[in-house]
Amino acid sequence: MRVLGIETSCDETGVAIYDSQQGVIADVLFSQVELHAQFGGVVPELASRDHVRRLLPLVDQVLRESDLKPQDLDAIAHTAGPGLVGALLVGSTLANALAWSWDLPVVPVHHMEGHLLAPLLEEGSADFPFVALLVSGGHTQLVAVQAVGQYQLLGESLDDAAGEAFDKTAKMLGLGYPGGPAVAKAALQGDCARHRFPRPMTDRPGLDFSFSGLKTHTLVLANSLRNADGEISEADIADVCAGFEEAVADTLTIKCRRALEQTGMQRLVLAGGVAANQRLREKLAAQSSKRGWQLFYPRLKFCTDNGAMIAYAGACRLAEARRDYRVEVFPRKPMDELRPPGEASEARA
Ligand code: KG4
Ligand code: ZN
């Protein structure tokens, strides 16, 4: 069984083919980073227009690279939400148009379920059940996962997502967009112990997060280090980045420990763009070996947005494949509204 996956929820156009026997057999990505960098963040209309330009050539490319024809596919999966509505509509429209003309069914996929399942593409990946820490530009969530579609939200960010906090911190320090990799790179040269940063919401019980106070703390600190001309030295930027990154990684690690203790689970799955952060991986790895948990995460390129995770989630949800060729997106749907594969479509029928 082979599924073509299309990801266009934000600023990456991702297309891939997942084969149930061989795994991911083709995977291509066009990142719009350069397009948006000059504006310091994603411009939704530019994102949609660029998806229109990139998508068909990328579909051609995965078919060529995998030496497959449209008739060799069993379904087309696309990200239906959450995300930028215009960008989602491009993916949904193209997926439905291709599927109609190739006589294939369509599987709408929840973007965060794609992230959550991405670590399972790795060899020796996690068995169910597990706790997932989903950390992306738009979400920070701890989820108890019993099986595909059986998700219990344990906690989430009450304000900024972890990735958003990285992006805003980078912006205030003049490090550009996207912020996560830029902050992580600067942090490598810095001293994380020079300044004191809070570990938000770790002094009270519960599994929710809040990163906006940490962001404000970082802004006030950075401003206090500026000279009379408003400039801040590279060494100071590095120390601020290191302290900030350490605080985010510590906070996420503390909440993961609580989530595993609360659920009695032993497996932790890390996913989403911030899962690419090396300091976070190191801290979780250290806790895991100390406490006997098993830790899983995707290869780096499957942490951030990609077509492979959408193809894979589509394959897991093949029971929901539709032939009504309806362009439909859900820009804001929470992931715990999802049901096990097939159950949602039975309810609709
Ligand atoms: O999952 P993703 O590609 O897109 C969303 O669904 O949001 O995540 C993007 C987020 C951005 O906020 C980016 O700054 C962050 O992931 N990110 C990182 C790193 N790489 C990407 N954050 C921290 N460290 C990184 N190495
Ligand atoms: Zn994402």
mmCIF file of C-alpha atoms and ligand atoms in Angstrom:
data_model
loop_
_atom_site.group_PDB
_atom_site.id
_atom_site.type_symbol
_atom_site.label_atom_id
_atom_site.label_comp_id
_atom_site.label_asym_id
_atom_site.label_seq_id
_atom_site.Cartn_x
_atom_site.Cartn_y
_atom_site.Cartn_z
ATOM 1 C CA MET A 1 0.000 0.000 0.000
ATOM 2 C CA ARG A 2 1.389 3.392 -0.986
ATOM 3 C CA VAL A 3 0.244 6.849 0.060
ATOM 4 C CA LEU A 4 1.289 10.188 -1.397
ATOM 5 C CA GLY A 5 1.494 12.813 1.369
ATOM 6 C CA ILE A 6 1.145 16.563 0.861
ATOM 7 C CA GLU A 7 2.054 19.096 3.566
ATOM 8 C CA THR A 8 1.277 22.814 3.100
ATOM 9 C CA SER A 9 0.119 24.017 6.520
ATOM 10 C CA CYS A 10 2.661 26.791 6.965
ATOM 11 C CA ASP A 11 5.941 27.702 5.271
ATOM 12 C CA GLU A 12 7.232 24.357 3.977
ATOM 13 C CA THR A 13 5.921 22.559 0.924
ATOM 14 C CA GLY A 14 6.492 18.861 1.636
ATOM 15 C CA VAL A 15 5.639 15.893 -0.584
ATOM 16 C CA ALA A 16 6.489 12.244 0.105
ATOM 17 C CA ILE A 17 5.445 8.674 -0.630
ATOM 18 C CA TYR A 18 5.068 6.133 2.170
ATOM 19 C CA ASP A 19 5.058 2.446 1.274
ATOM 20 C CA SER A 20 3.774 0.062 3.964
ATOM 21 C CA GLN A 21 6.453 -2.525 3.028
ATOM 22 C CA GLN A 22 9.434 -0.259 2.451
ATOM 23 C CA GLY A 23 8.741 2.859 4.541
ATOM 24 C CA VAL A 24 9.350 6.330 3.106
ATOM 25 C CA ILE A 25 10.438 5.831 -0.494
ATOM 26 C CA ALA A 26 10.544 9.462 -1.625
ATOM 27 C CA ASP A 27 10.527 12.659 0.359
ATOM 28 C CA VAL A 28 11.072 16.199 -0.942
ATOM 29 C CA LEU A 29 10.705 19.578 0.687
ATOM 30 C CA PHE A 30 10.802 23.178 -0.386
ATOM 31 C CA SER A 31 11.341 25.584 2.492
ATOM 32 C CA GLN A 32 10.040 29.137 2.116
ATOM 33 C CA VAL A 33 12.419 30.452 4.780
ATOM 34 C CA GLU A 34 14.169 32.881 2.420
ATOM 35 C CA LEU A 35 10.860 34.212 1.157
ATOM 36 C CA HIS A 36 9.653 35.128 4.653
ATOM 37 C CA ALA A 37 13.013 35.992 6.290
ATOM 38 C CA GLN A 38 12.944 39.577 5.007
ATOM 39 C CA PHE A 39 9.642 40.104 6.871
ATOM 40 C CA GLY A 40 10.830 38.486 10.125
ATOM 41 C CA GLY A 41 8.065 35.864 10.072
ATOM 42 C CA VAL A 42 5.613 33.993 7.858
ATOM 43 C CA VAL A 43 3.428 36.151 5.575
ATOM 44 C CA PRO A 44 0.343 33.942 5.003
ATOM 45 C CA GLU A 45 -0.580 35.194 1.524
ATOM 46 C CA LEU A 46 2.982 34.779 0.263
ATOM 47 C CA ALA A 47 3.044 31.285 1.768
ATOM 48 C CA SER A 48 -0.144 30.245 -0.086
ATOM 49 C CA ARG A 49 1.107 31.612 -3.404
ATOM 50 C CA ASP A 50 4.416 29.847 -3.069
ATOM 51 C CA HIS A 51 2.722 26.515 -2.265
ATOM 52 C CA VAL A 52 0.803 26.947 -5.547
ATOM 53 C CA ARG A 53 4.106 27.375 -7.401
ATOM 54 C CA ARG A 54 5.986 24.504 -5.743
ATOM 55 C CA LEU A 55 3.489 21.748 -5.200
ATOM 56 C CA LEU A 56 2.994 20.162 -8.628
ATOM 57 C CA PRO A 57 6.705 20.064 -9.508
ATOM 58 C CA LEU A 58 7.367 18.374 -6.139
ATOM 59 C CA VAL A 59 4.638 15.772 -6.803
ATOM 60 C CA ASP A 60 6.294 15.097 -10.172
ATOM 61 C CA GLN A 61 9.641 14.797 -8.468
ATOM 62 C CA VAL A 62 8.580 12.161 -5.901
ATOM 63 C CA LEU A 63 6.941 10.063 -8.622
ATOM 64 C CA ARG A 64 10.109 10.286 -10.731
ATOM 65 C CA GLU A 65 12.437 9.542 -7.834
ATOM 66 C CA SER A 66 10.423 6.531 -6.695
ATOM 67 C CA ASP A 67 9.901 5.356 -10.278
ATOM 68 C CA LEU A 68 6.155 5.116 -9.660
ATOM 69 C CA LYS A 69 3.114 6.083 -11.676
ATOM 70 C CA PRO A 70 -0.075 7.570 -10.218
ATOM 71 C CA GLN A 71 -1.750 4.131 -10.708
ATOM 72 C CA ASP A 72 0.807 2.637 -8.285
ATOM 73 C CA LEU A 73 -0.595 4.786 -5.464
ATOM 74 C CA ASP A 74 -3.473 3.789 -3.159
ATOM 75 C CA ALA A 75 -4.418 7.195 -1.738
ATOM 76 C CA ILE A 76 -3.449 10.839 -1.435
ATOM 77 C CA ALA A 77 -3.156 12.296 2.072
ATOM 78 C CA HIS A 78 -2.972 16.028 2.725
ATOM 79 C CA THR A 79 -2.749 18.240 5.782
ATOM 80 C CA ALA A 80 -6.270 19.560 6.396
ATOM 81 C CA GLY A 81 -5.356 21.523 9.566
ATOM 82 C CA PRO A 82 -4.427 23.113 11.832
ATOM 83 C CA GLY A 83 -2.482 25.785 9.968
ATOM 84 C CA LEU A 84 -2.822 28.837 7.760
ATOM 85 C CA VAL A 85 -6.150 28.585 5.986
ATOM 86 C CA GLY A 86 -4.916 29.713 2.548
ATOM 87 C CA ALA A 87 -1.914 27.416 2.677
ATOM 88 C CA LEU A 88 -4.103 24.463 3.750
ATOM 89 C CA LEU A 89 -6.557 25.178 0.932
ATOM 90 C CA VAL A 90 -3.775 24.901 -1.640
ATOM 91 C CA GLY A 91 -2.849 21.398 -0.413
ATOM 92 C CA SER A 92 -6.444 20.264 -0.096
ATOM 93 C CA THR A 93 -7.397 21.562 -3.547
ATOM 94 C CA LEU A 94 -4.453 19.936 -5.266
ATOM 95 C CA ALA A 95 -4.850 16.648 -3.366
ATOM 96 C CA ASN A 96 -8.530 16.448 -4.325
ATOM 97 C CA ALA A 97 -7.943 17.454 -7.949
ATOM 98 C CA LEU A 98 -5.158 14.903 -8.432
ATOM 99 C CA ALA A 99 -7.089 12.187 -6.634
ATOM 100 C CA TRP A 100 -10.181 12.804 -8.757
ATOM 101 C CA SER A 101 -8.222 12.705 -11.997
ATOM 102 C CA TRP A 102 -6.181 9.639 -10.920
ATOM 103 C CA ASP A 103 -9.204 7.872 -9.440
ATOM 104 C CA LEU A 104 -7.720 7.674 -5.951
ATOM 105 C CA PRO A 105 -9.280 8.325 -2.529
ATOM 106 C CA VAL A 106 -8.237 11.257 -0.320
ATOM 107 C CA VAL A 107 -7.276 11.176 3.369
ATOM 108 C CA PRO A 108 -7.424 14.507 5.254
ATOM 109 C CA VAL A 109 -4.734 14.489 7.976
ATOM 110 C CA HIS A 110 -4.394 16.452 11.226
ATOM 111 C CA HIS A 111 -0.986 18.146 11.141
ATOM 112 C CA MET A 112 -0.226 17.490 14.825
ATOM 113 C CA GLU A 113 -1.113 13.813 14.435
ATOM 114 C CA GLY A 114 1.422 13.796 11.604
ATOM 115 C CA HIS A 115 4.066 15.177 14.001
ATOM 116 C CA LEU A 116 3.008 12.752 16.732
ATOM 117 C CA LEU A 117 3.328 9.708 14.482
ATOM 118 C CA ALA A 118 6.559 10.837 12.731
ATOM 119 C CA PRO A 119 8.847 9.167 15.326
ATOM 120 C CA LEU A 120 7.206 5.845 14.450
ATOM 121 C CA LEU A 121 8.835 6.040 11.012
ATOM 122 C CA GLU A 122 12.167 5.233 12.665
ATOM 123 C CA GLU A 123 13.456 1.695 13.042
ATOM 124 C CA GLY A 124 12.839 0.199 16.470
ATOM 125 C CA SER A 125 10.317 2.921 17.223
ATOM 126 C CA ALA A 126 7.995 3.184 20.211
ATOM 127 C CA ASP A 127 5.217 0.704 20.916
ATOM 128 C CA PHE A 128 1.939 2.035 22.281
ATOM 129 C CA PRO A 129 1.151 3.328 24.837
ATOM 130 C CA PHE A 130 3.426 6.337 25.262
ATOM 131 C CA VAL A 131 3.508 9.944 26.361
ATOM 132 C CA ALA A 132 4.185 12.381 23.504
ATOM 133 C CA LEU A 133 5.682 15.816 23.934
ATOM 134 C CA LEU A 134 4.620 17.820 20.880
ATOM 135 C CA VAL A 135 6.632 20.992 20.562
ATOM 136 C CA SER A 136 6.223 23.034 17.404
ATOM 137 C CA GLY A 137 5.833 26.654 16.333
ATOM 138 C CA GLY A 138 2.108 26.605 17.089
ATOM 139 C CA HIS A 139 1.690 23.957 19.808
ATOM 140 C CA THR A 140 3.199 22.704 23.057
ATOM 141 C CA GLN A 141 1.298 19.686 24.276
ATOM 142 C CA LEU A 142 1.740 16.602 26.417
ATOM 143 C CA VAL A 143 -0.462 13.792 25.158
ATOM 144 C CA ALA A 144 -1.110 10.276 26.490
ATOM 145 C CA VAL A 145 -1.246 8.088 23.386
ATOM 146 C CA GLN A 146 -2.932 4.669 23.675
ATOM 147 C CA ALA A 147 -3.091 3.996 19.938
ATOM 148 C CA VAL A 148 -3.550 5.890 16.655
ATOM 149 C CA GLY A 149 -6.471 8.252 17.307
ATOM 150 C CA GLN A 150 -6.651 7.604 21.054
ATOM 151 C CA TYR A 151 -5.229 10.774 22.474
ATOM 152 C CA GLN A 152 -5.707 12.285 25.896
ATOM 153 C CA LEU A 153 -4.428 15.825 26.284
ATOM 154 C CA LEU A 154 -2.489 15.974 29.570
ATOM 155 C CA GLY A 155 -1.333 19.563 29.348
ATOM 156 C CA GLU A 156 -0.620 22.382 26.915
ATOM 157 C CA SER A 157 0.679 25.895 26.678
ATOM 158 C CA LEU A 158 -1.689 28.541 27.981
ATOM 159 C CA ASP A 159 -0.042 31.183 25.774
ATOM 160 C CA ASP A 160 3.002 30.986 23.472
ATOM 161 C CA ALA A 161 4.141 27.651 22.081
ATOM 162 C CA ALA A 162 7.762 26.660 22.798
ATOM 163 C CA GLY A 163 8.762 27.207 19.156
ATOM 164 C CA GLU A 164 7.025 30.568 19.138
ATOM 165 C CA ALA A 165 9.032 31.582 22.225
ATOM 166 C CA PHE A 166 12.251 30.631 20.381
ATOM 167 C CA ASP A 167 11.112 32.619 17.329
ATOM 168 C CA LYS A 168 10.195 35.722 19.337
ATOM 169 C CA THR A 169 13.421 35.568 21.352
ATOM 170 C CA ALA A 170 15.427 35.374 18.129
ATOM 171 C CA LYS A 171 13.533 38.342 16.728
ATOM 172 C CA MET A 172 14.145 40.544 19.764
ATOM 173 C CA LEU A 173 17.859 39.698 19.638
ATOM 174 C CA GLY A 174 18.051 40.436 15.912
ATOM 175 C CA LEU A 175 18.810 36.808 15.012
ATOM 176 C CA GLY A 176 16.200 36.577 12.282
ATOM 177 C CA TYR A 177 13.693 33.892 11.348
ATOM 178 C CA PRO A 178 13.229 30.986 11.933
ATOM 179 C CA GLY A 179 14.327 31.547 15.484
ATOM 180 C CA GLY A 180 14.833 28.082 16.964
ATOM 181 C CA PRO A 181 17.930 27.070 15.011
ATOM 182 C CA ALA A 182 19.380 30.617 15.326
ATOM 183 C CA VAL A 183 18.954 30.719 19.125
ATOM 184 C CA ALA A 184 20.343 27.179 19.465
ATOM 185 C CA LYS A 185 23.402 28.108 17.363
ATOM 186 C CA ALA A 186 24.109 31.288 19.365
ATOM 187 C CA ALA A 187 23.594 29.360 22.622
ATOM 188 C CA LEU A 188 26.489 27.041 21.781
ATOM 189 C CA GLN A 189 28.910 29.943 22.423
ATOM 190 C CA GLY A 190 27.135 31.158 25.556
ATOM 191 C CA ASP A 191 27.150 30.556 29.309
ATOM 192 C CA CYS A 192 23.731 29.353 30.403
ATOM 193 C CA ALA A 193 24.478 30.055 34.071
ATOM 194 C CA ARG A 194 25.392 33.754 33.731
ATOM 195 C CA HIS A 195 21.806 34.980 34.103
ATOM 196 C CA ARG A 196 18.950 33.528 36.096
ATOM 197 C CA PHE A 197 15.875 32.517 34.036
ATOM 198 C CA PRO A 198 12.555 31.255 35.443
ATOM 199 C CA ARG A 199 11.266 27.703 34.790
ATOM 200 C CA PRO A 200 7.630 28.759 34.294
ATOM 201 C CA MET A 201 4.854 26.852 36.074
ATOM 202 C CA THR A 202 7.182 24.233 37.514
ATOM 203 C CA ASP A 203 6.611 25.469 41.085
ATOM 204 C CA ARG A 204 3.006 24.246 41.079
ATOM 205 C CA PRO A 205 1.405 20.951 40.167
ATOM 206 C CA GLY A 206 -0.015 20.347 36.713
ATOM 207 C CA LEU A 207 1.143 19.733 33.183
ATOM 208 C CA ASP A 208 0.310 23.033 31.481
ATOM 209 C CA PHE A 209 2.982 25.379 30.175
ATOM 210 C CA SER A 210 3.363 29.127 29.837
ATOM 211 C CA PHE A 211 6.197 30.689 27.862
ATOM 212 C CA SER A 212 5.123 34.300 27.479
ATOM 213 C CA GLY A 213 6.554 35.354 30.884
ATOM 214 C CA LEU A 214 9.889 33.763 29.984
ATOM 215 C CA LYS A 215 9.841 35.705 26.730
ATOM 216 C CA THR A 216 9.212 38.994 28.595
ATOM 217 C CA HIS A 217 11.957 38.128 31.109
ATOM 218 C CA THR A 218 14.327 37.596 28.182
ATOM 219 C CA LEU A 219 13.316 40.916 26.597
ATOM 220 C CA VAL A 220 13.892 42.874 29.821
ATOM 221 C CA LEU A 221 17.243 41.145 30.375
ATOM 222 C CA ALA A 222 18.401 41.740 26.788
ATOM 223 C CA ASN A 223 17.435 45.427 27.020
ATOM 224 C CA SER A 224 19.413 45.786 30.246
ATOM 225 C CA LEU A 225 22.508 44.563 28.388
ATOM 226 C CA ARG A 226 22.227 47.065 25.537
ATOM 227 C CA ASN A 227 24.646 50.009 25.350
ATOM 228 C CA ALA A 228 23.619 53.654 24.954
ATOM 229 C CA ASP A 229 23.109 53.092 21.215
ATOM 230 C CA GLY A 230 20.806 50.147 21.870
ATOM 231 C CA GLU A 231 23.369 47.595 20.707
ATOM 232 C CA ILE A 232 24.014 44.271 22.392
ATOM 233 C CA SER A 233 27.299 42.369 21.994
ATOM 234 C CA GLU A 234 27.557 38.930 20.430
ATOM 235 C CA ALA A 235 28.861 37.508 23.708
ATOM 236 C CA ASP A 236 25.849 38.891 25.583
ATOM 237 C CA ILE A 237 23.468 37.529 22.926
ATOM 238 C CA ALA A 238 25.086 34.106 23.278
ATOM 239 C CA ASP A 239 24.673 34.113 27.082
ATOM 240 C CA VAL A 240 21.021 35.189 26.827
ATOM 241 C CA CYS A 241 20.312 32.490 24.225
ATOM 242 C CA ALA A 242 22.045 29.816 26.317
ATOM 243 C CA GLY A 243 20.100 30.778 29.453
ATOM 244 C CA PHE A 244 16.812 30.932 27.567
ATOM 245 C CA GLU A 245 17.344 27.582 25.830
ATOM 246 C CA GLU A 246 18.336 25.946 29.123
ATOM 247 C CA ALA A 247 15.179 27.288 30.797
ATOM 248 C CA VAL A 248 12.908 25.992 28.012
ATOM 249 C CA ALA A 249 14.641 22.594 27.938
ATOM 250 C CA ASP A 250 14.487 22.275 31.762
ATOM 251 C CA THR A 251 10.822 23.268 31.869
ATOM 252 C CA LEU A 252 9.859 20.771 29.169
ATOM 253 C CA THR A 253 11.924 18.033 30.857
ATOM 254 C CA ILE A 254 10.329 18.617 34.272
ATOM 255 C CA LYS A 255 6.824 18.413 32.769
ATOM 256 C CA CYS A 256 7.696 15.248 30.827
ATOM 257 C CA ARG A 257 8.867 13.631 34.055
ATOM 258 C CA ARG A 258 5.590 14.550 35.733
ATOM 259 C CA ALA A 259 3.559 13.265 32.787
ATOM 260 C CA LEU A 260 5.332 9.904 32.876
ATOM 261 C CA GLU A 261 4.907 9.652 36.649
ATOM 262 C CA GLN A 262 1.223 10.615 36.428
ATOM 263 C CA THR A 263 0.401 8.108 33.676
ATOM 264 C CA GLY A 264 2.739 5.367 34.880
ATOM 265 C CA MET A 265 4.056 5.092 31.320
ATOM 266 C CA GLN A 266 7.700 4.360 30.532
ATOM 267 C CA ARG A 267 7.961 5.555 26.944
ATOM 268 C CA LEU A 268 8.394 9.175 25.889
ATOM 269 C CA VAL A 269 8.086 10.318 22.289
ATOM 270 C CA LEU A 270 9.372 13.745 21.311
ATOM 271 C CA ALA A 271 8.063 15.389 18.129
ATOM 272 C CA GLY A 272 7.608 18.711 16.305
ATOM 273 C CA GLY A 273 10.094 21.373 15.218
ATOM 274 C CA VAL A 274 11.535 22.004 18.706
ATOM 275 C CA ALA A 275 12.298 18.259 18.950
ATOM 276 C CA ALA A 276 15.271 19.168 16.719
ATOM 277 C CA ASN A 277 16.793 21.062 19.651
ATOM 278 C CA GLN A 278 19.949 19.252 20.798
ATOM 279 C CA ARG A 279 19.945 20.644 24.349
ATOM 280 C CA LEU A 280 16.383 19.403 24.874
ATOM 281 C CA ARG A 281 17.339 15.983 23.498
ATOM 282 C CA GLU A 282 20.379 15.830 25.811
ATOM 283 C CA LYS A 283 18.336 16.696 28.883
ATOM 284 C CA LEU A 284 15.591 14.214 28.086
ATOM 285 C CA ALA A 285 18.162 11.529 27.294
ATOM 286 C CA ALA A 286 19.883 12.114 30.653
ATOM 287 C CA GLN A 287 16.567 11.881 32.542
ATOM 288 C CA SER A 288 15.579 8.812 30.557
ATOM 289 C CA SER A 289 18.696 6.870 31.410
ATOM 290 C CA LYS A 290 18.442 7.971 35.056
ATOM 291 C CA ARG A 291 14.797 6.937 35.378
ATOM 292 C CA GLY A 292 14.666 3.959 33.045
ATOM 293 C CA TRP A 293 12.345 5.481 30.445
ATOM 294 C CA GLN A 294 12.689 4.839 26.745
ATOM 295 C CA LEU A 295 13.059 7.978 24.648
ATOM 296 C CA PHE A 296 12.130 8.209 20.951
ATOM 297 C CA TYR A 297 12.337 11.032 18.454
ATOM 298 C CA PRO A 298 12.308 11.377 14.664
ATOM 299 C CA ARG A 299 15.396 11.996 12.547
ATOM 300 C CA LEU A 300 16.058 15.738 12.342
ATOM 301 C CA LYS A 301 14.368 16.339 9.000
ATOM 302 C CA PHE A 302 11.156 14.694 10.240
ATOM 303 C CA CYS A 303 10.996 16.943 13.339
ATOM 304 C CA THR A 304 10.077 20.041 11.355
ATOM 305 C CA ASP A 305 7.245 20.038 8.807
ATOM 306 C CA ASN A 306 7.547 17.426 6.054
ATOM 307 C CA GLY A 307 5.442 15.372 3.648
ATOM 308 C CA ALA A 308 6.568 11.987 5.022
ATOM 309 C CA MET A 309 4.706 12.353 8.311
ATOM 310 C CA ILE A 310 1.530 13.247 6.411
ATOM 311 C CA ALA A 311 1.917 10.261 4.066
ATOM 312 C CA TYR A 312 2.450 8.004 7.091
ATOM 313 C CA ALA A 313 -0.497 9.411 9.081
ATOM 314 C CA GLY A 314 -2.594 9.014 5.910
ATOM 315 C CA ALA A 315 -1.545 5.368 5.678
ATOM 316 C CA CYS A 316 -2.566 4.849 9.326
ATOM 317 C CA ARG A 317 -5.952 6.407 8.509
ATOM 318 C CA LEU A 318 -6.583 4.701 5.185
ATOM 319 C CA ALA A 319 -9.912 3.480 6.603
ATOM 320 C CA GLU A 320 -11.073 7.100 6.364
ATOM 321 C CA ALA A 321 -10.129 7.595 2.708
ATOM 322 C CA ARG A 322 -12.921 9.433 0.853
ATOM 323 C CA ARG A 323 -13.993 9.787 -2.736
ATOM 324 C CA ASP A 324 -16.273 12.801 -2.394
ATOM 325 C CA TYR A 325 -13.477 15.169 -3.514
ATOM 326 C CA ARG A 326 -14.538 17.884 -1.136
ATOM 327 C CA VAL A 327 -12.081 20.705 -0.472
ATOM 328 C CA GLU A 328 -12.258 20.956 3.296
ATOM 329 C CA VAL A 329 -9.798 22.305 5.846
ATOM 330 C CA PHE A 330 -9.905 22.763 9.628
ATOM 331 C CA PRO A 331 -7.481 25.564 10.589
ATOM 332 C CA ARG A 332 -8.023 25.187 14.356
ATOM 333 C CA LYS A 333 -9.205 21.685 15.273
ATOM 334 C CA PRO A 334 -7.786 20.325 18.597
ATOM 335 C CA MET A 335 -6.073 16.960 18.251
ATOM 336 C CA ASP A 336 -8.015 15.261 21.037
ATOM 337 C CA GLU A 337 -11.161 15.552 18.888
ATOM 338 C CA LEU A 338 -9.657 12.830 16.661
ATOM 339 C CA ARG A 339 -10.989 9.276 16.910
ATOM 340 C CA PRO A 340 -9.373 5.945 16.012
ATOM 341 C CA PRO A 341 -9.120 5.347 12.236
ATOM 342 C CA GLY A 342 -12.479 4.651 10.665
ATOM 343 C CA GLU A 343 -14.589 5.677 13.656
ATOM 344 C CA ALA A 344 -14.976 9.290 12.520
ATOM 345 C CA SER A 345 -16.120 8.323 9.049
ATOM 346 C CA GLU A 346 -18.574 5.771 10.492
ATOM 347 C CA ALA A 347 -20.024 8.542 12.647
ATOM 348 C CA ARG A 348 -20.373 10.761 9.562
ATOM 349 C CA ALA A 349 -22.030 8.122 7.398
HETATM 350 O O1 KG4 B 1 6.877 21.642 13.532
HETATM 351 P P1 KG4 B 1 7.341 22.870 12.862
HETATM 352 O O2 KG4 B 1 8.250 22.733 11.666
HETATM 353 O O3 KG4 B 1 6.148 23.756 12.389
HETATM 354 C C1 KG4 B 1 4.971 23.886 13.089
HETATM 355 O O4 KG4 B 1 4.101 22.996 12.972
HETATM 356 O O5 KG4 B 1 4.890 24.909 13.820
HETATM 357 O O6 KG4 B 1 8.066 23.726 13.991
HETATM 358 C C2 KG4 B 1 8.666 24.946 13.721
HETATM 359 C C3 KG4 B 1 9.198 25.498 15.031
HETATM 360 C C4 KG4 B 1 9.688 26.934 14.884
HETATM 361 O O7 KG4 B 1 9.171 27.698 15.945
HETATM 362 C C5 KG4 B 1 11.200 26.775 14.997
HETATM 363 O O8 KG4 B 1 11.835 27.930 15.529
HETATM 364 C C6 KG4 B 1 11.325 25.583 15.916
HETATM 365 O O9 KG4 B 1 10.311 24.712 15.505
HETATM 366 N N1 KG4 B 1 12.633 24.914 15.793
HETATM 367 C C7 KG4 B 1 13.526 24.837 16.815
HETATM 368 C C8 KG4 B 1 14.675 24.183 16.282
HETATM 369 N N2 KG4 B 1 14.422 23.877 14.976
HETATM 370 C C9 KG4 B 1 13.162 24.335 14.697
HETATM 371 N N3 KG4 B 1 13.461 25.258 18.086
HETATM 372 C C10 KG4 B 1 14.542 25.042 18.869
HETATM 373 N N4 KG4 B 1 15.676 24.445 18.445
HETATM 374 C C11 KG4 B 1 15.784 23.994 17.167
HETATM 375 N N5 KG4 B 1 16.909 23.397 16.771
HETATM 376 ZN ZN ZN B 2 4.400 21.417 12.171
#
